[in-house]
Coordinates of C-alpha atoms in Angstrom, one line a residue:
X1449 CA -2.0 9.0 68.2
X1450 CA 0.9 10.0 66.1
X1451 CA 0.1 11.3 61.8
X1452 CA 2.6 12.1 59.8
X1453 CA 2.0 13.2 56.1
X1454 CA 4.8 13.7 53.2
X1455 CA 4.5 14.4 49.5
X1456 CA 7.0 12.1 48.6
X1457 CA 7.5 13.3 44.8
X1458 CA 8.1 9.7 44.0
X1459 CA 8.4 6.8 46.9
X1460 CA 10.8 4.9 44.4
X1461 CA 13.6 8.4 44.4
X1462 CA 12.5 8.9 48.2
X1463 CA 13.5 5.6 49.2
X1464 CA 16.7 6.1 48.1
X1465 CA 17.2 9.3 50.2
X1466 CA 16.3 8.3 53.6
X1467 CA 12.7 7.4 54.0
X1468 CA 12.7 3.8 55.6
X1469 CA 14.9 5.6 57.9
X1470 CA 12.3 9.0 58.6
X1471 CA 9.7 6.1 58.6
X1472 CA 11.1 4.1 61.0
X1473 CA 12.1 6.8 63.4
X1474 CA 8.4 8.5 63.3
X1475 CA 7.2 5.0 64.7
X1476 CA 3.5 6.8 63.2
X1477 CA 0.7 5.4 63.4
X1478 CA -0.9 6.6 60.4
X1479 CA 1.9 7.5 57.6
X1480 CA 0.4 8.9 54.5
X1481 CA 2.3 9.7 51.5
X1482 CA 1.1 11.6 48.4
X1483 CA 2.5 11.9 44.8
X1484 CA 3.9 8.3 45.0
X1485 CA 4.2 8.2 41.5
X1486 CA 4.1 4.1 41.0
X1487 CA 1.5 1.5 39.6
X1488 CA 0.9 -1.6 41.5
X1489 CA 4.0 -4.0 41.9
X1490 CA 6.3 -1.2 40.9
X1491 CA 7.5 -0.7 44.8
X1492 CA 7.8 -3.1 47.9
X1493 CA 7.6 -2.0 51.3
X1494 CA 8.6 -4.4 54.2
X1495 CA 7.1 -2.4 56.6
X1496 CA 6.4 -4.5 60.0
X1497 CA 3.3 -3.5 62.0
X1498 CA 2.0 -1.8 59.4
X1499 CA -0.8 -2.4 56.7
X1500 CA -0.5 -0.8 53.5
X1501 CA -3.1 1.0 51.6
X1502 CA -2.3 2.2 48.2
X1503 CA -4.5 4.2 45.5
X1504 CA -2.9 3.9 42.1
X1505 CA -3.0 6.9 39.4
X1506 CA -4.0 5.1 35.8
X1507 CA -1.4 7.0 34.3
X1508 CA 1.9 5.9 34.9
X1509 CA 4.5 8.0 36.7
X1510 CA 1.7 10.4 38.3
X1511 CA -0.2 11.2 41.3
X1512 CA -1.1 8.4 43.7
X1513 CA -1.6 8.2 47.2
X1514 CA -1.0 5.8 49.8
X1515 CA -1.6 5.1 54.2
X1516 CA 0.7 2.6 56.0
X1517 CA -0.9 1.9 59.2
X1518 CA -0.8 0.0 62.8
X1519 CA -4.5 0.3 63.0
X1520 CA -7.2 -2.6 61.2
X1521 CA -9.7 -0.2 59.6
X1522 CA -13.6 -0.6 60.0
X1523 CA -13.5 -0.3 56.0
X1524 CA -11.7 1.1 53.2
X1525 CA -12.9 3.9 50.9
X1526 CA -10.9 4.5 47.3
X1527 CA -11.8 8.5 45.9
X1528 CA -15.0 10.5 46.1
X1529 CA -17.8 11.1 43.4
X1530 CA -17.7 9.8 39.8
X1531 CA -14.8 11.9 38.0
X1532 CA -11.5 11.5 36.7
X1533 CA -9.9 11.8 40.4
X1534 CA -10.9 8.7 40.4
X1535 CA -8.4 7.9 37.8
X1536 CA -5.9 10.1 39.5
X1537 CA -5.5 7.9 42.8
X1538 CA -6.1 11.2 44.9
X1539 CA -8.0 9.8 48.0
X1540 CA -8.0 7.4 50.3
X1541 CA -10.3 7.2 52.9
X1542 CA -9.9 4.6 56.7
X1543 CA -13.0 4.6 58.7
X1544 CA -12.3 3.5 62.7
X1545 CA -15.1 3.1 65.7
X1546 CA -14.9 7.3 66.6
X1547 CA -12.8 8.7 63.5
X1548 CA -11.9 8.9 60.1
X1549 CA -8.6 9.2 58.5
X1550 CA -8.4 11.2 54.9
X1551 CA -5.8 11.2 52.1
X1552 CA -5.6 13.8 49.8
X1553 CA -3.4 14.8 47.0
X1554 CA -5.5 17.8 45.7
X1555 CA -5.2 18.5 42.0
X1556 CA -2.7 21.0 41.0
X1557 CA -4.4 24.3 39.1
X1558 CA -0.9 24.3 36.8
X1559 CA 0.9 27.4 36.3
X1560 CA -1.6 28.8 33.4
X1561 CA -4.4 27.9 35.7
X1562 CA -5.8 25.8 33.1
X1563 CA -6.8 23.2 35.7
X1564 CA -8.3 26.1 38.0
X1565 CA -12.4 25.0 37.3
X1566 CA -11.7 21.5 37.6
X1567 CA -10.0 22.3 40.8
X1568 CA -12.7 24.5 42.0
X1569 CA -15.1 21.7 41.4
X1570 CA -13.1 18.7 43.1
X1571 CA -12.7 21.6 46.4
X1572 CA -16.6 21.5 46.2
X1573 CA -17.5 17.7 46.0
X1574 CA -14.4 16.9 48.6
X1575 CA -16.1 19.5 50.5
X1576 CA -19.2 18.0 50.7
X1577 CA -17.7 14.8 51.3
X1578 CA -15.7 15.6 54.7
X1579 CA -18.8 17.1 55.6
X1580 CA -21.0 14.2 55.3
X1581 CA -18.1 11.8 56.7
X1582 CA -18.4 14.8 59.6
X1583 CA -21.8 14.5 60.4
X1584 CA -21.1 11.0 61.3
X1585 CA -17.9 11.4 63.4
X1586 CA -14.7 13.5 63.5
X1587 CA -11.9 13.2 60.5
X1588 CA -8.7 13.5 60.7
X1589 CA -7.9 15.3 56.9
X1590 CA -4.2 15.5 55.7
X1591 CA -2.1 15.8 53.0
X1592 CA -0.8 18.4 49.9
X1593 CA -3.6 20.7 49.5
X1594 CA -1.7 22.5 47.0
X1595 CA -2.9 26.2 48.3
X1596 CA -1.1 28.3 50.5
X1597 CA -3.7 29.5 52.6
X1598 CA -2.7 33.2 54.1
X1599 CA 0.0 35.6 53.5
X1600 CA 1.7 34.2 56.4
X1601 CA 2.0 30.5 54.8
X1602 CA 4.1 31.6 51.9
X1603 CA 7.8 33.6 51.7
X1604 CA 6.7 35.7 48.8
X1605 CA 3.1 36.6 49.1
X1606 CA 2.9 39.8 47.2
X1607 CA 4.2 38.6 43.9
X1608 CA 2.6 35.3 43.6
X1609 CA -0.7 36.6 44.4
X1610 CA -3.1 34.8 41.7
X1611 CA -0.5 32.1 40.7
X1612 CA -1.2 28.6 41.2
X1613 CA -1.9 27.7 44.6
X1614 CA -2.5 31.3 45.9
X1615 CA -5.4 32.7 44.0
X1616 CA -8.1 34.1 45.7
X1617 CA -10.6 31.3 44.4
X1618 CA -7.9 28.2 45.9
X1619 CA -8.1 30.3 49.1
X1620 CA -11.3 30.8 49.5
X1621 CA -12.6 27.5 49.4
X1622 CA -9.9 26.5 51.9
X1623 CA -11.9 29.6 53.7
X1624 CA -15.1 28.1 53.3
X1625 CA -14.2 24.4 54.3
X1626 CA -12.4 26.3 57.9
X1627 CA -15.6 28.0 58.8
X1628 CA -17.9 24.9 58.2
X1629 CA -16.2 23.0 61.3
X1630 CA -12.6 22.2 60.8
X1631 CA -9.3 23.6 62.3
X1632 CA -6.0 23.9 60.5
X1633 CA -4.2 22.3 63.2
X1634 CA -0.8 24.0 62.8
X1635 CA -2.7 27.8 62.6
X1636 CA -4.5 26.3 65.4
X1637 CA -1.2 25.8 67.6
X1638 CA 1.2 28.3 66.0
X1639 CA -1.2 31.5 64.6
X1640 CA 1.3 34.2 64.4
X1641 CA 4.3 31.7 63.4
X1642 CA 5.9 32.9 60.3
X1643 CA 8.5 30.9 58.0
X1644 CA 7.3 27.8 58.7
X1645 CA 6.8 25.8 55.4
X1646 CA 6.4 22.8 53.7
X1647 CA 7.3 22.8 50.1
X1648 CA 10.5 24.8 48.1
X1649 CA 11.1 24.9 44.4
X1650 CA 14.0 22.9 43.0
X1651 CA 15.6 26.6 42.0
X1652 CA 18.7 26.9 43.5
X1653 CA 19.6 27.9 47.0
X1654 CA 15.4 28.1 47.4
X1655 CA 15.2 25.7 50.3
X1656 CA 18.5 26.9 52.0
X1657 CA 16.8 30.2 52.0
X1658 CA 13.6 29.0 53.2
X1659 CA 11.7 30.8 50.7
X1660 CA 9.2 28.2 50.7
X1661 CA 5.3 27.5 50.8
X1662 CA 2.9 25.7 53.5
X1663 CA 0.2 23.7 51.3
X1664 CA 0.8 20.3 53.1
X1665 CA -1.9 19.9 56.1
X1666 CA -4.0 18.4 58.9
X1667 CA -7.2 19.4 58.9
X1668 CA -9.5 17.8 61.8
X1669 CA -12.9 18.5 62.9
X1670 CA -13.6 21.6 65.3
X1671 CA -14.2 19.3 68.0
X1672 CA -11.2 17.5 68.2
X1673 CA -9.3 21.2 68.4
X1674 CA -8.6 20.5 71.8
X1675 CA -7.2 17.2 71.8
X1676 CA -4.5 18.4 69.5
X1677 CA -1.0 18.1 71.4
X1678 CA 1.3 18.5 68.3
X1679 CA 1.4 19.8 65.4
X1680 CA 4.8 20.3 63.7
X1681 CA 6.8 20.3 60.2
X1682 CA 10.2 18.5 59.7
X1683 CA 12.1 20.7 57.1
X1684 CA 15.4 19.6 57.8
X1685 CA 13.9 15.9 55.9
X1686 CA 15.2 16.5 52.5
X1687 CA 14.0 12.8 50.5
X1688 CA 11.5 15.5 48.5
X1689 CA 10.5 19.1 47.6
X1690 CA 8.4 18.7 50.3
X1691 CA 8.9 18.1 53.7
X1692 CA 7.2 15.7 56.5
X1693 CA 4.2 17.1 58.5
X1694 CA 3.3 16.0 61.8
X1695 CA 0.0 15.5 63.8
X1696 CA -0.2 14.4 67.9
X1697 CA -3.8 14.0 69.1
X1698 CA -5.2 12.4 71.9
X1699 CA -8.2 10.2 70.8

């Protein structure tokens, strides 16, 4: 089975730069997108095969999350806990007969770090979520995680050590989650690959100097680390300030 997860920054901009044409080439069979920045009946995707599942931010312009999908899901699962993710459209959750399929657009901590507790807290209660969805069977966890995790996942990691995204607390918990049953797939297939990322600043020349970050993801459960075949980035997809991540796993 073929994942692929993009922070679109926007489906309505990114379909104007190429994504019907990424999406259609992918031929995915799960397709999540994050940041999709739309309310219901703002965007219409003719998408054939596919059912659409979309989780709405209340405010307008922000957030948002969505799957396109060849598979019927068992049942389908909006956020986690009673908070204002819930507001946020951050999560959305397919259950199948042996998996689960999980997508996340994790809060951002902002540049001040103003939004670091809240962030803390949310990497707790989604923590203990995955696990419980665990404990029943294996999940398949992607999307912007908004934390670089290692020295190795970011160009610059000296100077932006603290700064949103690479504090010690954001990494830590990324850590934690890792060592309670679940494999970074890409660190799982590449470990020593460097300047491989997923996200660049708008700054000039950034992105044509790769001097980027990796905080987009799949995360699966330990035991489906061996059924892994792929696991990839496609930075040469410009539609956002992120680029497409891909997942290849044999279930």
């Amino acid at each position: 089975m073929k994942f692929i997860s993009w922070n679109v920054n926007g489906i309505r901009a990114c379909l104007g730069k190429g994504f019907l044409d990424f999406f259609k080439s992918m031929d995915a069979d799960f397709f999540c997108i994050q940041e999709t920045k739309c309310q219901a009946g703002q965007v219409e995707l003719a998408l054939e095969g596919y059912e659409q599942y979309w989780n709405y931010a209340q405010k307008k312009g922000y957030s948002g999350t969505a799957i396109f999908t060849k598979h019927t899901p068992l049942a389908v699962h909006y956020g986690v806990g009673e908070d204002e993710s819930q507001d946020e459209g951050r999560i959305i959750t397919l259950e199948y007969d042996n998996f689960y399929v999980v997508n996340v657009y994790t809060p951002n901590a902002q540049r001040d770090l103003a939004r670091l507790p809240l962030r803390l807290e949310w990497e707790e209660r989604l923590a203990l979520y995955l696990k419980e969805l665990d404990a029943k069977k294996p999940i398949i966890y992607g999307g912007d995680l908004n934390v670089a995790h290692a020295e190795i996942d970011l160009k610059n990691a000296k100077s932006n050590v603290g700064n949103s995204g690479f504090t010690y607390e954001e990494r830590a918990k990324m850590s934690e989650l890792l060592a309670s049953g679940f494999v970074d797939s890409f660190r799982y297939k590449h470990p020593e690959v460097t300047d491989h990322y997923t996200w660049w600043s708008y700054m000039n020349k950034v992105r044509e100097r790769n001097i980027g970050w990796r905080i987009d993801y799949f995360i699966v459960s330990a035991r489906l680390k061996d059924q892994i075949e792929v696991a990839t980035m496609h930075p040469h997809i410009m539609g956002s300030d992120h680029c497409p991540i891909e997942l290849q796993l044999t279930i």
